[in-house]
Amino acid sequence: MEEMMRQALGEYFGYDSFRPGQEQVISAILSGRDVLTVMPTGGGKSICYQLPAVMADGITLVISPLISLMQDQVRSLIQTGIRAAYLNSTLTPAQQSLALRRASQGAYQIIYVAPERLSLPSFRAFAQRAPIVFITVDEAHCISQWGHDFRPSYLEIADFLACLPRRPVVAAFTATATEAVRRDIVRSLALRSPEVFVSGFDRPNLYFETQEPKNRDQAVLDAIARFPERSGIVYCLTRKKVEELCDILGQNGVQATRYHAGLSPEERRNNQEDFLYDRKRVMVATNAFGMGIDKPNVGFVIHCGLPSNPESYYQEAGRAGRDGAPAQCILLFLRRDIQVNRYFIENKGEENAGLTPEQLAAQQQADTRRLQQMVDYATTPRCLRQSLLSYFGEKAPGQCGNCSNCLNGQAPEDMTALGREIVLCVAELAREGRAFGMLALVSILTGTAGDTLYWLHPEHLDCYGKCAAIPPRKLKQAVQAMTDQGFLARSAGEKQVLELTLKATELVSGKEHLLLKPRTRKKPLPRPAVSDAPPDAALFDRLRETRAALAKRDGVPAFMVFSDAVLKEMCRLLPRSREELMQVKGVGTHKANRYGEVFLRVLNQR
Ligand code: ADP
Ligand code: ZN
């Protein structure tokens, strides 16, 4: 079996070895086990179900949330020699019945469908007759109400499975799932004693950076200017900002296009293709863009605004560097982003129609907690990679050497002692039944509240004037950092006073430290190592031109012919024959047949 798997991997995808986790998942599926696989974006999930699909005797159904992307996914499979099709509302009724008829005749190995389709009588009738042996549920976290991306239509999957005469093997895939979401997936899909695979979340080729810039638009321009040759995505929180920033980029000579839910479906499709086909270098988008986009050569993902939770952030940022080449994930954060996100959380009503008030409250609480974690990431002076990985429950060393905090060169300032004084002060006020905002707190600690808070007789407090020797600016920074890092929380309601959190006790006990991110950077950040330049730039350019011509001929994006990584590998190995070409990672039998001769001609001319 292992041998056959390896052979199919080479034949269809041109790879000679599996990535961590892939082999185990595929073996489990082929031996008839249900599986739940948690793998980070860019980790290589697709092959985990595409390979069993081509090896299985029968039809594989892939349930995927976004119909706008199915066409690309299917096109890409056809490029690798796999018979695939999709069924969704973008097809005319005539096309749909033709596809179903061909599917019944065994024309396809893989069929992509959206979950809404599963309850259509015509589709059910087909599914009950067809030899469906394997079902993949992509983005499976969408089934969980407690997740960050709930889609009610996913709840119909279990019912669909139950209506099939023979239950196929079911494999669920997701890039983000906490323990609770994982349990939800297993239960809601009614998986049968599934094997659960959770692969490591680290993506070593990604560099992480956070900034709180003075002028954010300029910071976006500066960040893009670091990558003159590469394409990338800029995420914004609102449609309005997408429009504005896309214009600004255009005025500054950056070829940019845009994507958000307010555009017509045609324009969305066109803009998405402009980006996929490298006609536009930068995509400016809301989070509506990207799920299922597997453009491998995305060199950077910039967030112009704070995402609502670390799950979304890691998923969006993870769209950089799928090809394994060094890539950057930059978060440009401003304090007002927190308010915008709070507003989103409070006004999620539409999506959550049908939830009871208790469920709604629980969900808002979970959302608020996740937002706090995101603020923590944006402001932490600790290693950013470690911060993300530990959120996903993974241990990581304290220094990764490939994030802006590790490369900063300045050690964070330890303000634990000051933090303790602040905790004691807030606790003392709470015992008196009082709570205040940042400014009042600072004036009590510095002993300057005599006029403004005279009615409180603050001089009777133990903490009054306790920090008189410390500049108020420093105290404000400390209080701010304590809020960012979750030692203090703003109370709900209008007054927004500061309260202690459970974590605050760990500051007093010494389990946690209050570290302050160095605010100024003397030197610009060292550029992270980017050492994957091809050995022969001229040859690389000629190969790229060849690829562009073939892509145009076949009407597919360039990366579907071969990725940049494959072309670079060609420059290194300089294959002269078909056999040698097949040694290049990423060249499978099908693509060697289809494109080998043309590329060999270029390589042999060298
Ligand atoms: P995910 O769906 O988990 O986000 P993909 O399936 O899109 O990730 O895979 C990410 C990239 O890794 C793709 O470009 C894919 O071709 C590549 N890849 C996957 N498996 C392997 C492998 N075994 N060897 C080399 N590259 C791989
Ligand atoms: Zn680091």
XYZ file of C-alpha atoms and ligand atoms in Angstrom:
634
model
C 0.000 0.000 0.000
C 2.749 2.472 0.967
C 4.446 1.774 -2.315
C 1.272 2.462 -4.294
C 0.696 5.687 -2.411
C 4.173 6.921 -3.143
C 3.817 5.998 -6.774
C 0.541 7.892 -7.112
C 2.085 10.892 -5.345
C 4.847 11.012 -7.923
C 2.603 10.289 -10.860
C -0.028 12.907 -10.215
C 1.683 15.534 -8.113
C 5.337 15.005 -8.939
C 6.456 14.845 -5.290
C 8.767 12.144 -4.049
C 7.894 12.299 -0.374
C 4.991 13.133 1.873
C 4.847 16.120 4.140
C 4.528 15.376 7.867
C 1.183 13.763 8.585
C 0.012 13.251 5.011
C 0.951 9.595 4.762
C -0.817 8.603 7.992
C -4.001 10.412 7.015
C -4.072 8.835 3.565
C -3.396 5.337 4.923
C -6.210 5.694 7.423
C -8.655 6.792 4.742
C -7.630 4.012 2.366
C -8.047 1.442 5.125
C -11.633 2.591 5.558
C -11.356 4.722 8.681
C -13.137 8.034 9.177
C -10.657 10.774 9.977
C -10.512 14.279 11.347
C -7.391 16.115 10.249
C -6.243 19.420 11.670
C -3.438 20.884 9.618
C -2.367 24.511 9.230
C -3.173 26.446 6.067
C -0.535 25.600 3.505
C 0.302 22.369 5.321
C -0.843 20.204 2.438
C -4.390 19.088 3.178
C -5.562 18.772 -0.421
C -3.299 15.860 -1.255
C -4.629 14.017 1.802
C -7.976 13.614 0.081
C -7.021 13.932 -3.563
C -4.653 10.986 -3.431
C -7.158 8.559 -1.842
C -9.669 9.860 -4.374
C -7.544 8.818 -7.349
C -6.651 5.512 -5.742
C -10.204 4.639 -4.724
C -12.560 2.697 -6.893
C -15.558 4.997 -7.014
C -16.528 8.619 -6.615
C -15.157 11.066 -4.055
C -17.391 13.928 -3.021
C -15.696 17.053 -1.698
C -17.965 19.324 0.317
C -16.564 22.821 0.312
C -18.139 26.113 1.375
C -17.181 28.443 -1.410
C -18.628 27.880 -4.838
C -16.638 30.725 -6.348
C -13.454 28.710 -6.004
C -14.577 25.309 -7.160
C -13.886 26.124 -10.755
C -10.233 26.840 -9.987
C -9.808 23.798 -7.817
C -11.265 21.599 -10.515
C -9.190 23.199 -13.236
C -6.079 22.604 -11.212
C -6.961 18.924 -10.733
C -7.611 18.454 -14.423
C -4.164 19.953 -15.023
C -2.638 17.201 -12.925
C -4.545 14.530 -14.807
C -7.376 13.895 -12.374
C -10.934 13.662 -13.679
C -12.807 16.238 -11.642
C -15.986 18.309 -11.862
C -18.036 20.642 -9.744
C -21.735 21.054 -9.229
C -23.081 24.386 -8.114
C -25.472 27.181 -8.890
C -23.099 28.873 -11.333
C -23.923 26.124 -13.848
C -27.086 26.358 -15.937
C -29.737 23.702 -15.240
C -28.767 22.015 -18.520
C -25.099 21.944 -17.534
C -26.048 20.578 -14.128
C -28.011 17.674 -15.489
C -25.287 16.944 -18.021
C -22.697 16.855 -15.232
C -24.886 14.562 -13.147
C -25.433 12.260 -16.100
C -21.728 12.074 -16.835
C -21.018 11.545 -13.152
C -23.430 8.599 -13.090
C -21.524 7.109 -16.017
C -18.328 7.234 -13.974
C -16.723 10.169 -15.774
C -15.346 11.789 -12.604
C -13.130 10.709 -9.762
C -13.764 13.835 -7.701
C -16.870 16.009 -7.547
C -16.968 19.289 -5.608
C -20.283 20.401 -4.121
C -21.446 23.115 -1.739
C -23.301 21.926 1.373
C -26.553 23.573 0.237
C -26.715 21.127 -2.651
C -26.876 18.092 -0.368
C -30.543 18.633 0.389
C -31.687 19.036 -3.234
C -33.859 16.063 -4.287
C -32.149 15.722 -7.675
C -28.769 15.524 -6.041
C -29.923 13.078 -3.400
C -31.390 10.846 -6.089
C -28.024 10.845 -7.838
C -26.076 10.225 -4.641
C -28.275 7.279 -3.680
C -27.489 5.517 -6.945
C -23.881 6.541 -7.519
C -20.893 4.637 -6.122
C -19.769 7.319 -3.661
C -17.021 5.675 -1.654
C -15.440 8.636 0.050
C -16.628 12.022 1.271
C -14.374 14.877 2.259
C -15.632 17.770 4.333
C -13.343 20.717 3.763
C -13.209 23.649 6.217
C -15.005 21.390 8.665
C -14.878 23.950 11.485
C -17.750 25.726 9.688
C -20.045 23.161 11.324
C -19.360 24.429 14.820
C -21.462 27.191 16.326
C -18.617 27.859 18.727
C -16.089 28.221 15.970
C -15.286 31.475 14.277
C -16.862 30.695 10.936
C -20.200 28.974 11.494
C -22.264 28.068 8.433
C -25.699 26.590 9.152
C -25.743 24.686 5.840
C -22.970 22.468 7.192
C -25.442 21.015 9.659
C -27.180 19.277 6.755
C -24.232 17.027 6.051
C -25.071 14.422 8.698
C -28.586 14.090 7.365
C -27.216 13.601 3.878
C -24.818 10.905 5.044
C -27.676 9.108 6.729
C -29.705 8.984 3.509
C -27.031 7.107 1.558
C -27.596 3.386 1.076
C -23.940 2.615 1.871
C -22.111 4.935 4.140
C -18.843 6.097 2.576
C -15.647 6.846 4.458
C -15.828 10.404 5.758
C -12.805 12.632 6.245
C -13.068 16.081 7.808
C -10.358 18.703 7.330
C -9.762 22.017 8.983
C -6.900 24.418 9.591
C -8.130 25.649 12.914
C -9.845 23.768 15.631
C -9.638 24.022 19.344
C -10.555 21.002 21.469
C -14.188 22.141 21.684
C -14.541 22.717 17.956
C -12.926 19.348 17.264
C -15.477 17.577 19.463
C -18.230 19.507 17.722
C -17.043 18.377 14.290
C -16.912 14.706 15.289
C -20.365 14.876 16.865
C -22.144 16.980 14.239
C -20.824 14.965 11.309
C -21.469 11.741 13.238
C -17.991 10.483 12.377
C -17.539 6.812 13.241
C -14.666 6.266 15.681
C -12.490 8.585 13.639
C -8.742 8.731 13.791
C -7.826 12.285 14.723
C -4.645 13.754 13.299
C -3.361 17.074 14.553
C -0.224 18.073 12.789
C 2.223 20.692 13.963
C 1.094 24.239 13.317
C 4.441 25.814 12.722
C 5.186 27.171 9.256
C 8.921 27.820 9.490
C 9.141 29.700 6.179
C 6.782 32.415 7.426
C 8.207 35.529 9.053
C 5.843 37.335 11.445
C 5.834 41.027 12.245
C 3.576 43.362 14.228
C 3.610 47.154 14.150
C 1.544 49.978 15.574
C 2.341 52.532 12.862
C 1.752 56.277 13.010
C 0.557 56.432 9.426
C -0.925 53.126 8.436
C -1.421 53.726 4.724
C 2.220 54.684 4.447
C 3.182 51.610 6.441
C 1.313 49.448 3.921
C 3.172 51.111 1.049
C 6.494 50.648 2.821
C 5.776 47.017 3.521
C 4.801 46.324 -0.096
C 7.960 48.087 -1.277
C 10.013 45.451 0.522
C 8.851 42.908 -2.066
C 9.164 44.540 -5.463
C 8.867 41.228 -7.285
C 6.313 39.320 -5.291
C 2.564 39.225 -5.177
C 0.663 39.541 -1.949
C -2.611 40.148 -0.158
C -3.595 43.158 1.961
C -6.510 42.510 4.292
C -8.702 45.377 5.541
C -11.508 45.320 8.085
C -14.124 47.105 5.988
C -15.195 47.385 2.343
C -14.710 51.120 2.498
C -11.107 50.715 3.546
C -10.543 48.198 0.751
C -11.726 50.748 -1.808
C -9.683 53.543 -0.306
C -6.476 51.564 0.029
C -6.758 50.028 -3.419
C -6.923 53.568 -4.828
C -3.952 54.701 -2.772
C -1.889 51.762 -3.964
C -2.835 52.503 -7.548
C -1.832 56.148 -7.175
C 1.530 54.969 -5.886
C 2.208 52.753 -8.822
C 1.312 49.402 -7.237
C -0.784 47.194 -9.483
C -3.621 46.311 -7.170
C -7.106 44.880 -7.426
C -9.834 44.417 -4.812
C -12.303 41.942 -3.430
C -15.219 42.303 -1.018
C -18.805 41.173 -0.693
C -20.151 44.479 -2.013
C -18.873 43.874 -5.550
C -20.864 42.056 -8.198
C -20.079 38.350 -8.615
C -18.588 39.054 -12.061
C -16.249 41.687 -10.741
C -15.209 39.486 -7.850
C -14.424 36.659 -10.221
C -12.497 38.913 -12.598
C -10.463 40.510 -9.836
C -9.700 37.174 -8.275
C -8.482 35.884 -11.620
C -6.372 38.985 -12.208
C -4.612 38.127 -8.987
C -4.357 34.377 -9.574
C -3.075 34.879 -13.106
C -0.463 37.415 -11.912
C -2.038 40.203 -13.964
C -2.350 42.219 -10.740
C 0.348 41.955 -8.139
C -1.569 42.884 -4.999
C -5.037 41.902 -3.826
C -6.701 44.301 -1.375
C -9.610 42.515 0.274
C -11.854 41.966 3.234
C -11.825 38.567 4.866
C -14.382 37.484 2.251
C -11.387 36.732 0.083
C -9.180 33.753 0.329
C -10.788 30.629 1.675
C -9.713 27.907 -0.724
C -7.382 30.194 -2.651
C -4.280 28.120 -3.078
C -2.081 30.431 -5.090
C 1.271 29.067 -3.980
C 3.490 32.063 -4.750
C 2.011 34.637 -2.369
C 5.042 36.402 -0.907
C 3.365 38.510 1.761
C 0.112 38.940 3.617
C -0.338 42.345 5.228
C -3.156 42.994 7.669
C -4.182 46.639 7.591
C -6.389 46.213 10.647
C -6.707 43.752 13.482
C -8.452 40.480 12.594
C -11.121 39.367 15.022
C -9.321 36.293 16.363
C -6.088 34.307 16.083
C -7.795 31.514 14.128
C -8.733 33.894 11.328
C -5.373 35.581 11.492
C -3.370 32.405 11.149
C -5.602 31.204 8.341
C -5.299 34.462 6.415
C -1.600 34.987 7.094
C -0.989 31.328 6.231
C -1.919 32.058 2.619
C 1.596 33.393 2.269
C 4.374 31.042 1.278
C 2.411 27.917 0.433
C 5.210 27.047 -1.970
C 7.580 26.761 0.975
C 9.616 29.823 -0.048
C 10.325 32.499 2.591
C 7.297 34.776 2.969
C 6.150 37.487 5.353
C 3.064 38.082 7.483
C 2.790 41.657 8.708
C 0.133 42.963 11.057
C -0.383 46.747 11.129
C -2.484 47.456 14.160
C -4.158 50.603 15.521
C -6.043 50.866 18.798
C -9.259 51.877 17.061
C -9.355 48.438 15.387
C -10.419 47.050 18.742
C -13.544 49.225 18.713
C -14.363 48.194 15.154
C -14.127 44.547 16.143
C -16.235 45.101 19.254
C -18.872 46.604 17.011
C -18.744 43.538 14.724
C -19.157 41.212 17.689
C -22.117 43.132 19.066
C -23.833 43.260 15.678
C -23.462 39.702 14.533
C -27.209 39.180 14.876
C -27.921 38.215 11.287
C -25.456 35.360 11.159
C -26.668 34.167 14.496
C -30.368 34.242 13.817
C -31.842 31.125 15.374
C -29.609 31.105 18.419
C -31.200 31.423 21.843
C -30.285 34.500 23.915
C -28.091 32.304 26.132
C -26.270 30.860 23.128
C -25.850 34.340 21.718
C -24.370 35.613 24.961
C -22.017 32.638 25.176
C -20.890 33.233 21.642
C -20.274 36.929 22.240
C -18.242 36.043 25.271
C -16.146 33.585 23.271
C -15.692 36.173 20.508
C -14.591 38.795 23.018
C -12.072 36.395 24.522
C -10.648 35.610 21.088
C -10.429 39.325 20.286
C -8.470 39.878 23.493
C -6.041 37.137 22.421
C -5.609 38.904 19.114
C -4.801 42.206 20.850
C -2.313 40.287 22.950
C -0.618 39.020 19.783
C -0.543 42.493 18.228
C 1.112 44.052 21.259
C 3.170 41.330 22.851
C 6.942 41.819 23.120
C 7.390 38.039 23.133
C 8.252 35.822 20.194
C 5.288 36.092 17.804
C 5.587 32.542 16.545
C 5.553 31.214 20.071
C 2.540 33.377 20.866
C 0.545 31.949 17.945
C 1.624 28.361 18.458
C 0.844 28.414 22.139
C -2.631 29.738 21.329
C -3.140 26.609 19.254
C -1.955 24.514 22.168
C 1.513 23.829 20.881
C 4.779 24.197 22.780
C 7.425 26.313 21.064
C 10.798 27.731 22.006
C 10.865 31.290 23.366
C 12.894 32.568 20.424
C 12.177 31.624 16.826
C 14.663 34.001 15.224
C 12.214 34.738 12.395
C 9.771 37.302 13.777
C 10.006 41.042 14.371
C 10.220 40.625 18.133
C 13.040 38.076 17.967
C 14.905 40.206 15.431
C 14.270 43.485 17.176
C 17.573 43.411 19.016
C 16.202 45.294 22.032
C 15.101 43.278 25.018
C 11.610 44.045 26.278
C 11.457 46.002 29.510
C 10.329 43.987 32.518
C 7.700 45.976 34.422
C 6.444 43.188 36.620
C 7.107 45.090 39.858
C 5.129 48.098 38.649
C 2.414 45.759 37.371
C 2.036 44.340 40.882
C 1.501 47.809 42.359
C -1.217 48.426 39.798
C -2.904 45.113 40.626
C -2.823 45.897 44.351
C -4.270 49.356 43.719
C -7.153 48.069 41.583
C -7.820 45.380 44.193
C -7.880 47.912 47.024
C -10.308 50.129 45.115
C -12.501 47.116 44.374
C -12.679 46.333 48.111
C -14.052 49.848 48.553
C -16.563 49.150 45.819
C -14.848 51.444 43.330
C -13.397 51.051 39.866
C -11.869 53.611 37.516
C -10.445 54.104 34.056
C -6.794 54.533 33.206
C -6.392 58.251 33.964
C -7.948 58.172 37.414
C -5.937 55.084 38.261
C -2.720 56.777 37.280
C -3.571 59.900 39.269
C -4.203 57.790 42.382
C -0.915 55.930 42.000
C 1.042 59.144 41.483
C -0.773 60.845 44.348
C -2.216 63.662 42.245
C -5.909 62.847 42.540
C -6.588 65.203 45.434
C -8.601 67.677 43.334
C -10.420 65.482 40.877
C -11.310 62.664 43.246
C -11.572 64.700 46.462
C -14.936 63.109 47.337
C -13.149 59.749 47.599
C -10.614 61.015 50.131
C -7.993 59.166 48.171
C -5.218 59.990 50.615
C -6.642 57.285 52.901
C -5.882 54.582 50.398
C -2.727 52.478 50.898
C -1.896 52.764 47.239
C -2.262 56.555 47.115
C 0.957 58.078 45.822
C 2.703 54.701 45.908
C 4.229 55.345 42.482
C 4.876 59.068 42.893
C 8.441 58.626 41.669
C 7.364 57.105 38.377
C 6.592 59.349 35.392
C 2.848 59.230 34.592
C 3.699 58.383 30.978
C 5.371 55.177 32.136
C 2.414 54.281 34.334
C 0.021 54.779 31.446
C 2.159 52.493 29.322
C 2.091 49.883 32.043
C -1.706 50.058 32.439
C -2.107 49.877 28.668
C 0.203 46.867 28.455
C -1.702 45.179 31.264
C -4.947 45.625 29.334
C -3.343 44.382 26.110
C -1.888 41.364 27.816
C -5.077 40.484 29.635
C -4.138 41.317 33.262
C -6.791 44.020 33.294
C -10.059 44.087 31.389
C -12.415 46.891 30.565
C -15.787 46.225 32.148
C -18.804 45.806 29.951
C -21.229 48.719 29.851
C -20.784 52.396 29.208
C -18.260 53.393 31.845
C -15.566 50.929 30.753
C -13.673 50.919 34.017
C -10.699 48.630 34.550
C -11.106 45.400 36.456
C -8.721 42.628 37.416
C -8.779 39.369 35.495
C -7.884 35.918 36.794
C -4.543 36.250 35.072
C -3.728 39.219 37.318
C -3.187 36.911 40.293
C -0.401 35.200 38.348
C 1.380 38.526 38.073
C 1.299 38.859 41.840
C 2.378 35.261 42.414
C 5.255 35.663 39.952
C 3.975 33.081 37.454
C 3.515 35.747 34.797
C 5.615 38.752 33.857
C 4.603 42.133 32.527
C 6.877 42.851 29.597
C 6.808 46.063 27.615
C 7.445 46.056 23.914
C 10.257 48.450 22.972
C 8.468 51.341 21.299
C 11.171 52.718 19.102
C 13.401 50.816 16.829
C 16.780 52.364 16.161
C 17.597 50.540 12.970
C 15.167 49.286 10.371
C 14.371 45.630 10.845
C 16.913 43.281 9.410
C 15.502 41.741 6.309
C 14.640 38.160 7.014
C 16.762 35.706 5.080
C 15.509 35.335 1.546
C 17.991 33.029 -0.053
C 15.974 31.241 -2.647
C 17.085 33.208 -5.674
C 17.521 30.895 -8.659
C 21.162 30.216 -9.585
C 20.640 31.424 -13.156
C 18.314 34.420 -13.281
C 18.289 34.616 -17.078
C 17.285 30.977 -17.428
C 14.643 31.428 -14.754
C 13.180 34.334 -16.738
C 13.088 32.256 -19.916
C 11.346 29.431 -18.072
C 8.842 31.911 -16.733
C 8.128 33.227 -20.196
C 7.632 29.695 -21.427
C 5.279 29.031 -18.566
C 3.326 32.211 -19.282
C 2.850 31.192 -22.913
C 1.658 27.697 -21.987
C -0.656 29.054 -19.304
C -2.177 31.412 -21.814
C -2.620 28.620 -24.349
C -4.374 26.405 -21.800
C -6.333 29.206 -20.127
C -5.020 28.514 -16.627
C -3.048 30.590 -14.102
C 0.707 30.263 -14.495
C 1.165 28.419 -11.198
C -1.078 25.634 -12.435
C 1.472 24.861 -15.128
C 4.376 24.794 -12.660
C 5.011 26.788 -9.499
C 7.978 29.142 -9.110
C 9.533 26.560 -6.801
C 9.455 23.995 -9.616
C 11.052 26.414 -12.096
C 13.789 27.230 -9.591
C 14.409 23.547 -9.043
C 14.776 23.199 -12.830
C 17.406 25.960 -12.761
C 19.289 24.074 -10.074
C 19.084 20.554 -11.472
C 19.242 21.471 -15.189
C 17.454 18.336 -16.393
C 18.311 17.315 -19.968
C 15.943 14.440 -20.544
C 12.427 13.421 -19.667
C 13.757 11.061 -16.986
C 15.788 13.836 -15.425
C 12.871 16.241 -15.648
C 10.731 13.791 -13.693
C 13.278 14.033 -10.851
C 12.280 17.645 -10.324
C 9.965 18.025 -7.327
C 6.523 18.956 -8.576
C 6.764 17.380 -12.051
C 4.387 14.414 -12.305
C 3.760 12.091 -15.228
C 0.822 14.041 -16.517
C 2.583 17.389 -16.518
C 5.750 15.879 -17.953
C 3.678 14.577 -20.849
C 1.905 17.830 -21.296
C 4.679 20.361 -20.841
C 7.940 18.425 -20.610
C 9.067 18.769 -24.190
C 8.676 22.539 -24.324
C 10.573 23.111 -21.097
C 13.324 20.665 -22.052
C 13.831 22.591 -25.259
C 14.469 25.778 -23.262
C 16.698 23.940 -20.790
C 18.723 22.304 -23.533
C 19.326 25.628 -25.260
C 21.203 26.864 -22.274
P -3.743 23.452 2.540
O -4.940 23.004 1.764
O -3.454 22.613 3.724
O -3.778 24.905 2.858
P -2.390 22.776 0.134
O -3.007 21.455 -0.005
O -2.868 23.861 -0.757
O -2.455 23.266 1.624
O -0.818 22.591 -0.025
C 0.053 23.680 0.080
C 1.176 23.556 -0.927
O 2.057 22.487 -0.589
C 0.683 23.280 -2.338
O 1.348 24.135 -3.239
C 1.056 21.826 -2.553
O 1.294 21.560 -3.917
C 2.306 21.668 -1.696
N 2.489 20.275 -1.234
C 1.551 19.500 -0.675
N 2.043 18.279 -0.374
C 3.356 18.281 -0.740
C 4.425 17.311 -0.694
N 4.244 16.086 -0.200
N 5.630 17.693 -1.168
C 5.813 18.927 -1.648
N 4.850 19.887 -1.744
C 3.635 19.575 -1.288
Zn 10.155 34.819 17.218
